PDB file of C-alpha atoms in Angstrom:
ATOM      1  CA  MET A   1     -72.464  88.721  58.713  1.00 67.00           C
ATOM      2  CA  SER A   2     -72.413  87.364  62.251  1.00 85.00           C
ATOM      3  CA  ILE A   3     -69.865  84.870  63.475  1.00 87.00           C
ATOM      4  CA  LEU A   4     -72.591  82.289  64.013  1.00 85.00           C
ATOM      5  CA  SER A   5     -73.843  82.521  60.432  1.00 85.00           C
ATOM      6  CA  GLU A   6     -70.260  82.452  59.105  1.00 83.00           C
ATOM      7  CA  PHE A   7     -69.565  79.338  61.168  1.00 79.00           C
ATOM      8  CA  LYS A   8     -72.789  77.722  59.927  1.00 78.00           C
ATOM      9  CA  GLU A   9     -71.808  78.459  56.319  1.00 78.00           C
ATOM     10  CA  PHE A  10     -68.331  77.015  56.938  1.00 74.00           C
ATOM     11  CA  ALA A  11     -69.593  73.903  58.729  1.00 72.00           C
ATOM     12  CA  VAL A  12     -72.133  72.898  56.107  1.00 74.00           C
ATOM     13  CA  LYS A  13     -69.826  73.281  53.116  1.00 72.00           C
ATOM     14  CA  GLY A  14     -69.330  70.033  51.263  1.00 66.00           C
ATOM     15  CA  ASN A  15     -65.578  69.980  51.848  1.00 74.00           C
ATOM     16  CA  VAL A  16     -65.946  70.062  55.634  1.00 75.00           C
ATOM     17  CA  ILE A  17     -68.527  67.277  55.588  1.00 76.00           C
ATOM     18  CA  ASP A  18     -66.345  65.203  53.239  1.00 79.00           C
ATOM     19  CA  LEU A  19     -63.371  65.726  55.537  1.00 81.00           C
ATOM     20  CA  ALA A  20     -65.374  64.680  58.597  1.00 81.00           C
ATOM     21  CA  VAL A  21     -66.573  61.530  56.857  1.00 83.00           C
ATOM     22  CA  GLY A  22     -62.986  60.790  55.757  1.00 84.00           C
ATOM     23  CA  VAL A  23     -61.672  61.156  59.309  1.00 87.00           C
ATOM     24  CA  ILE A  24     -64.353  58.858  60.723  1.00 89.00           C
ATOM     25  CA  ILE A  25     -63.804  56.229  58.009  1.00 86.00           C
ATOM     26  CA  GLY A  26     -60.032  56.590  58.485  1.00 83.00           C
ATOM     27  CA  ALA A  27     -60.307  55.953  62.213  1.00 86.00           C
ATOM     28  CA  ALA A  28     -62.414  52.844  61.626  1.00 86.00           C
ATOM     29  CA  PHE A  29     -60.019  51.683  58.910  1.00 81.00           C
ATOM     30  CA  GLY A  30     -57.107  52.229  61.308  1.00 80.00           C
ATOM     31  CA  LYS A  31     -58.714  49.841  63.793  1.00 84.00           C
ATOM     32  CA  ILE A  32     -59.159  47.251  61.047  1.00 83.00           C
ATOM     33  CA  VAL A  33     -55.519  47.555  60.031  1.00 76.00           C
ATOM     34  CA  ASP A  34     -54.357  47.385  63.670  1.00 78.00           C
ATOM     35  CA  SER A  35     -56.298  44.162  64.060  1.00 84.00           C
ATOM     36  CA  LEU A  36     -54.906  42.839  60.765  1.00 79.00           C
ATOM     37  CA  VAL A  37     -51.362  43.554  61.915  1.00 74.00           C
ATOM     38  CA  ALA A  38     -51.733  42.376  65.522  1.00 75.00           C
ATOM     39  CA  ASP A  39     -53.957  39.339  64.955  1.00 84.00           C
ATOM     40  CA  ILE A  40     -52.927  38.052  61.515  1.00 83.00           C
ATOM     41  CA  ILE A  41     -49.645  39.417  60.200  1.00 77.00           C
ATOM     42  CA  MET A  42     -47.508  39.587  63.371  1.00 73.00           C
ATOM     43  CA  PRO A  43     -48.319  36.002  64.401  1.00 78.00           C
ATOM     44  CA  LEU A  44     -47.246  34.885  60.911  1.00 80.00           C
ATOM     45  CA  VAL A  45     -44.059  36.964  61.216  1.00 73.00           C
ATOM     46  CA  GLY A  46     -43.518  35.364  64.619  1.00 74.00           C
ATOM     47  CA  VAL A  47     -43.845  31.866  63.147  1.00 79.00           C
ATOM     48  CA  VAL A  48     -41.483  32.666  60.266  1.00 80.00           C
ATOM     49  CA  PHE A  49     -38.852  34.403  62.414  1.00 71.00           C
ATOM     50  CA  GLY A  50     -39.117  32.210  65.493  1.00 69.00           C
ATOM     51  CA  LYS A  51     -41.681  33.894  67.730  1.00 59.00           C
ATOM     52  CA  LEU A  52     -40.075  37.296  67.377  1.00 62.00           C
ATOM     53  CA  ASP A  53     -41.816  39.770  69.696  1.00 64.00           C
ATOM     54  CA  PHE A  54     -40.726  43.389  69.437  1.00 75.00           C
ATOM     55  CA  SER A  55     -42.936  44.652  72.255  1.00 74.00           C
ATOM     56  CA  ASN A  56     -40.653  43.319  75.000  1.00 79.00           C
ATOM     57  CA  LEU A  57     -37.509  45.036  73.712  1.00 85.00           C
ATOM     58  CA  TYR A  58     -36.484  47.829  76.091  1.00 88.00           C
ATOM     59  CA  VAL A  59     -33.570  49.438  77.921  1.00 90.00           C
ATOM     60  CA  VAL A  60     -33.884  50.423  81.571  1.00 89.00           C
ATOM     61  CA  LEU A  61     -32.680  54.002  82.060  1.00 89.00           C
ATOM     62  CA  GLY A  62     -33.004  54.240  85.836  1.00 85.00           C
ATOM     63  CA  THR A  63     -32.480  52.093  88.887  1.00 87.00           C
ATOM     64  CA  VAL A  64     -34.910  49.274  89.430  1.00 87.00           C
ATOM     65  CA  PRO A  65     -36.393  49.277  92.929  1.00 88.00           C
ATOM     66  CA  PRO A  66     -36.028  46.017  94.840  1.00 89.00           C
ATOM     67  CA  GLY A  67     -38.910  43.621  94.382  1.00 88.00           C
ATOM     68  CA  VAL A  68     -39.909  44.890  90.938  1.00 87.00           C
ATOM     69  CA  ALA A  69     -39.874  42.251  88.220  1.00 88.00           C
ATOM     70  CA  ASN A  70     -37.737  42.996  85.173  1.00 85.00           C
ATOM     71  CA  THR A  71     -40.634  43.105  82.709  1.00 86.00           C
ATOM     72  CA  LEU A  72     -41.717  46.128  80.730  1.00 86.00           C
ATOM     73  CA  ALA A  73     -45.178  46.272  82.288  1.00 86.00           C
ATOM     74  CA  ASP A  74     -43.851  46.029  85.852  1.00 89.00           C
ATOM     75  CA  LEU A  75     -41.104  48.588  85.224  1.00 89.00           C
ATOM     76  CA  LYS A  76     -43.618  51.060  83.791  1.00 87.00           C
ATOM     77  CA  LYS A  77     -45.972  50.404  86.714  1.00 89.00           C
ATOM     78  CA  ALA A  78     -43.109  51.205  89.120  1.00 90.00           C
ATOM     79  CA  ALA A  79     -42.431  54.457  87.171  1.00 88.00           C
ATOM     80  CA  VAL A  80     -38.921  53.384  86.213  1.00 89.00           C
ATOM     81  CA  PRO A  81     -37.701  55.285  83.135  1.00 92.00           C
ATOM     82  CA  VAL A  82     -37.621  52.791  80.286  1.00 90.00           C
ATOM     83  CA  LEU A  83     -36.652  53.232  76.640  1.00 90.00           C
ATOM     84  CA  ALA A  84     -39.212  50.916  75.025  1.00 87.00           C
ATOM     85  CA  TYR A  85     -37.768  50.798  71.506  1.00 88.00           C
ATOM     86  CA  GLY A  86     -39.581  47.528  70.745  1.00 85.00           C
ATOM     87  CA  ASN A  87     -42.905  49.318  70.902  1.00 81.00           C
ATOM     88  CA  PHE A  88     -41.568  51.873  68.401  1.00 85.00           C
ATOM     89  CA  ILE A  89     -40.483  49.048  66.080  1.00 83.00           C
ATOM     90  CA  THR A  90     -43.958  47.511  66.306  1.00 77.00           C
ATOM     91  CA  ILE A  91     -45.633  50.829  65.487  1.00 80.00           C
ATOM     92  CA  ALA A  92     -43.193  51.408  62.599  1.00 83.00           C
ATOM     93  CA  VAL A  93     -44.021  47.962  61.197  1.00 77.00           C
ATOM     94  CA  ASN A  94     -47.739  48.773  61.558  1.00 74.00           C
ATOM     95  CA  PHE A  95     -47.180  52.013  59.630  1.00 81.00           C
ATOM     96  CA  VAL A  96     -45.327  50.281  56.795  1.00 83.00           C
ATOM     97  CA  ILE A  97     -48.046  47.654  56.509  1.00 77.00           C
ATOM     98  CA  LEU A  98     -50.782  50.319  56.631  1.00 74.00           C
ATOM     99  CA  ALA A  99     -49.016  52.391  53.964  1.00 81.00           C
ATOM    100  CA  PHE A 100     -48.663  49.307  51.744  1.00 84.00           C
ATOM    101  CA  ILE A 101     -52.336  48.392  52.165  1.00 77.00           C
ATOM    102  CA  ILE A 102     -53.427  51.943  51.316  1.00 78.00           C
ATOM    103  CA  PHE A 103     -51.086  51.942  48.310  1.00 86.00           C
ATOM    104  CA  MET A 104     -52.618  48.689  47.051  1.00 85.00           C
ATOM    105  CA  MET A 105     -56.161  50.023  47.599  1.00 80.00           C
ATOM    106  CA  VAL A 106     -55.447  53.262  45.715  1.00 82.00           C
ATOM    107  CA  LYS A 107     -53.768  51.280  42.945  1.00 88.00           C
ATOM    108  CA  GLN A 108     -56.847  49.046  42.588  1.00 86.00           C
ATOM    109  CA  ILE A 109     -59.254  51.989  42.696  1.00 82.00           C
ATOM    110  CA  ASN A 110     -57.251  53.799  40.010  1.00 84.00           C
ATOM    111  CA  ARG A 111     -57.232  50.635  37.892  1.00 86.00           C
ATOM    112  CA  LEU A 112     -61.002  50.299  38.234  1.00 83.00           C
ATOM    113  CA  LYS A 113     -61.531  53.978  37.405  1.00 79.00           C
ATOM    114  CA  ARG A 114     -59.497  53.732  34.211  1.00 72.00           C
ATOM    115  CA  THR A 115     -61.730  53.456  31.224  1.00 66.00           C
ATOM    116  CA  GLU A 116     -60.907  53.247  27.589  1.00 60.00           C
ATOM    117  CA  GLU A 117     -60.031  56.624  26.179  1.00 64.00           C
ATOM    118  CA  PRO A 118     -62.856  57.813  23.953  1.00 64.00           C
ATOM    119  CA  ALA A 119     -61.979  58.157  20.300  1.00 65.00           C
ATOM    120  CA  PRO A 120     -61.184  61.716  19.355  1.00 69.00           C
ATOM    121  CA  ALA A 121     -64.375  63.435  18.373  1.00 70.00           C
ATOM    122  CA  ALA A 122     -64.736  64.841  14.898  1.00 71.00           C
ATOM    123  CA  ALA A 123     -64.191  68.554  14.601  1.00 74.00           C
ATOM    124  CA  PRO A 124     -67.327  70.356  15.724  1.00 79.00           C
ATOM    125  CA  ALA A 125     -69.528  71.661  12.950  1.00 81.00           C
ATOM    126  CA  THR A 126     -68.933  75.277  12.055  1.00 82.00           C
ATOM    127  CA  PRO A 127     -71.779  77.492  13.216  1.00 87.00           C
ATOM    128  CA  GLU A 128     -74.151  78.614  10.466  1.00 88.00           C
ATOM    129  CA  ASP A 129     -73.485  82.317  10.959  1.00 87.00           C
ATOM    130  CA  VAL A 130     -69.755  81.766  10.488  1.00 85.00           C
ATOM    131  CA  VAL A 131     -70.432  79.843   7.265  1.00 86.00           C
ATOM    132  CA  LEU A 132     -72.624  82.675   5.976  1.00 85.00           C
ATOM    133  CA  LEU A 133     -69.980  85.268   6.865  1.00 87.00           C
ATOM    134  CA  ARG A 134     -67.364  83.260   5.000  1.00 90.00           C
ATOM    135  CA  GLU A 135     -69.608  83.056   1.916  1.00 89.00           C
ATOM    136  CA  ILE A 136     -70.140  86.823   2.019  1.00 90.00           C
ATOM    137  CA  ARG A 137     -66.402  87.375   2.359  1.00 91.00           C
ATOM    138  CA  ASP A 138     -65.646  85.078  -0.554  1.00 91.00           C
ATOM    139  CA  SER A 139     -68.272  86.730  -2.791  1.00 89.00           C
ATOM    140  CA  LEU A 140     -66.891  90.191  -1.978  1.00 89.00           C
ATOM    141  CA  LYS A 141     -63.383  89.003  -2.878  1.00 90.00           C
ATOM    142  CA  GLN A 142     -64.627  87.835  -6.289  1.00 88.00           C
ATOM    143  CA  ARG A 143     -65.960  91.320  -7.239  1.00 77.00           C
TER     144      ARG A 143
END
Protein backbone atom coordinates (compact mmCIF):
# COMPACT_ATOMS: atom_id res chain seq x y z
CA MET A 1 0.00 0.00 0.00
CA SER A 2 1.47 3.36 -0.96
CA ILE A 3 1.93 6.19 1.48
CA LEU A 4 -0.57 8.30 -0.43
CA SER A 5 -3.31 5.68 -0.21
CA GLU A 6 -2.52 5.08 3.48
CA PHE A 7 -2.76 8.82 4.14
CA LYS A 8 -6.05 9.00 2.22
CA GLU A 9 -7.46 6.12 4.28
CA PHE A 10 -6.31 7.83 7.49
CA ALA A 11 -7.64 11.26 6.53
CA VAL A 12 -11.13 10.12 5.58
CA LYS A 13 -11.73 8.00 8.67
CA GLY A 14 -14.66 9.23 10.71
CA ASN A 15 -12.55 9.89 13.80
CA VAL A 16 -10.25 12.31 11.98
CA ILE A 17 -13.18 14.20 10.48
CA ASP A 18 -14.92 14.33 13.87
CA LEU A 19 -11.74 15.65 15.46
CA ALA A 20 -11.35 18.33 12.79
CA VAL A 21 -14.94 19.45 13.26
CA GLY A 22 -14.41 19.50 17.05
CA VAL A 23 -11.30 21.66 16.73
CA ILE A 24 -13.04 24.15 14.44
CA ILE A 25 -16.12 24.35 16.68
CA GLY A 26 -13.83 24.63 19.72
CA ALA A 27 -11.95 27.56 18.21
CA ALA A 28 -15.21 29.36 17.42
CA PHE A 29 -16.53 28.58 20.90
CA GLY A 30 -13.30 29.94 22.38
CA LYS A 31 -13.91 33.27 20.65
CA ILE A 32 -17.45 33.36 22.02
CA VAL A 33 -16.21 32.69 25.54
CA ASP A 34 -13.43 35.29 25.20
CA SER A 35 -16.05 37.84 24.21
CA LEU A 36 -18.31 36.73 27.07
CA VAL A 37 -15.48 37.18 29.55
CA ALA A 38 -14.06 40.43 28.14
CA ASP A 39 -17.31 42.18 27.23
CA ILE A 40 -19.81 40.93 29.82
CA ILE A 41 -18.29 39.24 32.85
CA MET A 42 -15.15 41.35 33.46
CA PRO A 43 -17.05 44.66 33.31
CA LEU A 44 -19.46 43.25 35.91
CA VAL A 45 -16.51 42.10 38.04
CA GLY A 46 -15.04 45.58 37.63
CA VAL A 47 -18.26 47.20 38.86
CA VAL A 48 -18.52 44.84 41.84
CA PHE A 49 -14.85 45.13 42.85
CA GLY A 50 -14.33 48.79 42.02
CA LYS A 51 -13.08 48.85 38.44
CA LEU A 52 -10.49 46.18 39.07
CA ASP A 53 -8.31 45.76 35.96
CA PHE A 54 -5.77 42.95 36.05
CA SER A 55 -4.23 43.73 32.66
CA ASN A 56 -2.21 46.69 33.97
CA LEU A 57 -0.52 44.75 36.78
CA TYR A 58 3.18 44.30 36.00
CA VAL A 59 6.70 44.49 37.42
CA VAL A 60 9.49 46.15 35.46
CA LEU A 61 12.54 43.88 35.37
CA GLY A 62 14.96 46.18 33.55
CA THR A 63 15.86 49.83 33.41
CA VAL A 64 13.35 52.15 31.82
CA PRO A 65 14.90 54.37 29.15
CA PRO A 66 14.32 58.09 29.61
CA GLY A 67 11.22 59.40 27.90
CA VAL A 68 9.31 56.11 28.01
CA ALA A 69 5.98 56.28 29.81
CA ASN A 70 5.49 53.84 32.68
CA THR A 71 2.61 51.95 31.05
CA LEU A 72 2.67 48.31 30.05
CA ALA A 73 2.13 49.02 26.36
CA ASP A 74 4.89 51.64 26.21
CA LEU A 75 7.33 49.49 28.18
CA LYS A 76 6.74 46.54 25.85
CA LYS A 77 7.11 48.81 22.82
CA ALA A 78 10.48 49.99 24.19
CA ALA A 79 11.52 46.31 24.67
CA VAL A 80 11.91 46.70 28.42
CA PRO A 81 11.66 43.32 30.18
CA VAL A 82 8.35 43.30 32.03
CA LEU A 83 6.74 40.62 34.18
CA ALA A 84 3.10 41.12 33.18
CA TYR A 85 1.44 38.97 35.85
CA GLY A 86 -1.88 40.79 35.43
CA ASN A 87 -2.25 39.35 31.96
CA PHE A 88 -1.68 35.87 33.41
CA ILE A 89 -4.37 36.51 36.04
CA THR A 90 -6.79 37.59 33.30
CA ILE A 91 -6.08 34.47 31.25
CA ALA A 92 -6.44 32.28 34.36
CA VAL A 93 -9.82 33.87 35.11
CA ASN A 94 -10.84 33.27 31.47
CA PHE A 95 -9.85 29.61 31.84
CA VAL A 96 -11.85 29.15 35.04
CA ILE A 97 -14.90 30.75 33.47
CA LEU A 98 -14.49 28.67 30.29
CA ALA A 99 -14.11 25.46 32.32
CA PHE A 100 -17.24 26.32 34.33
CA ILE A 101 -19.25 27.05 31.17
CA ILE A 102 -18.15 23.77 29.58
CA PHE A 103 -18.98 21.93 32.81
CA MET A 104 -22.48 23.43 32.83
CA MET A 105 -22.98 22.57 29.14
CA VAL A 106 -21.89 18.95 29.62
CA LYS A 107 -24.08 18.71 32.71
CA GLN A 108 -27.11 19.95 30.74
CA ILE A 109 -26.38 17.67 27.79
CA ASN A 110 -26.07 14.66 30.10
CA ARG A 111 -29.34 15.63 31.80
CA LEU A 112 -31.09 15.87 28.43
CA LYS A 113 -29.64 12.54 27.30
CA ARG A 114 -30.88 10.74 30.40
CA THR A 115 -34.01 8.82 29.66
CA GLU A 116 -36.08 6.63 31.86
CA GLU A 117 -34.52 3.23 32.26
CA PRO A 118 -36.55 0.69 30.32
CA ALA A 119 -38.28 -1.93 32.42
CA PRO A 120 -36.35 -5.17 32.52
CA ALA A 121 -37.43 -7.30 29.63
CA ALA A 122 -38.98 -10.67 30.28
CA ALA A 123 -36.66 -13.61 29.87
CA PRO A 124 -36.31 -14.41 26.18
CA ALA A 125 -38.33 -17.36 24.97
CA THR A 126 -36.43 -20.61 24.86
CA PRO A 127 -35.67 -21.68 21.31
CA GLU A 128 -37.87 -24.48 19.98
CA ASP A 129 -34.99 -26.88 19.38
CA VAL A 130 -33.88 -26.55 23.00
CA VAL A 131 -37.43 -27.29 24.17
CA LEU A 132 -37.56 -30.39 21.97
CA LEU A 133 -34.18 -31.58 23.26
CA ARG A 134 -35.37 -31.15 26.83
CA GLU A 135 -38.52 -33.18 26.11
CA ILE A 136 -36.42 -35.96 24.58
CA ARG A 137 -34.11 -35.91 27.59
CA ASP A 138 -37.02 -36.07 30.01
CA SER A 139 -38.68 -38.95 28.12
CA LEU A 140 -35.41 -40.91 28.08
CA LYS A 141 -35.07 -40.40 31.84
CA GLN A 142 -38.55 -41.86 32.39
CA ARG A 143 -37.66 -45.18 30.64
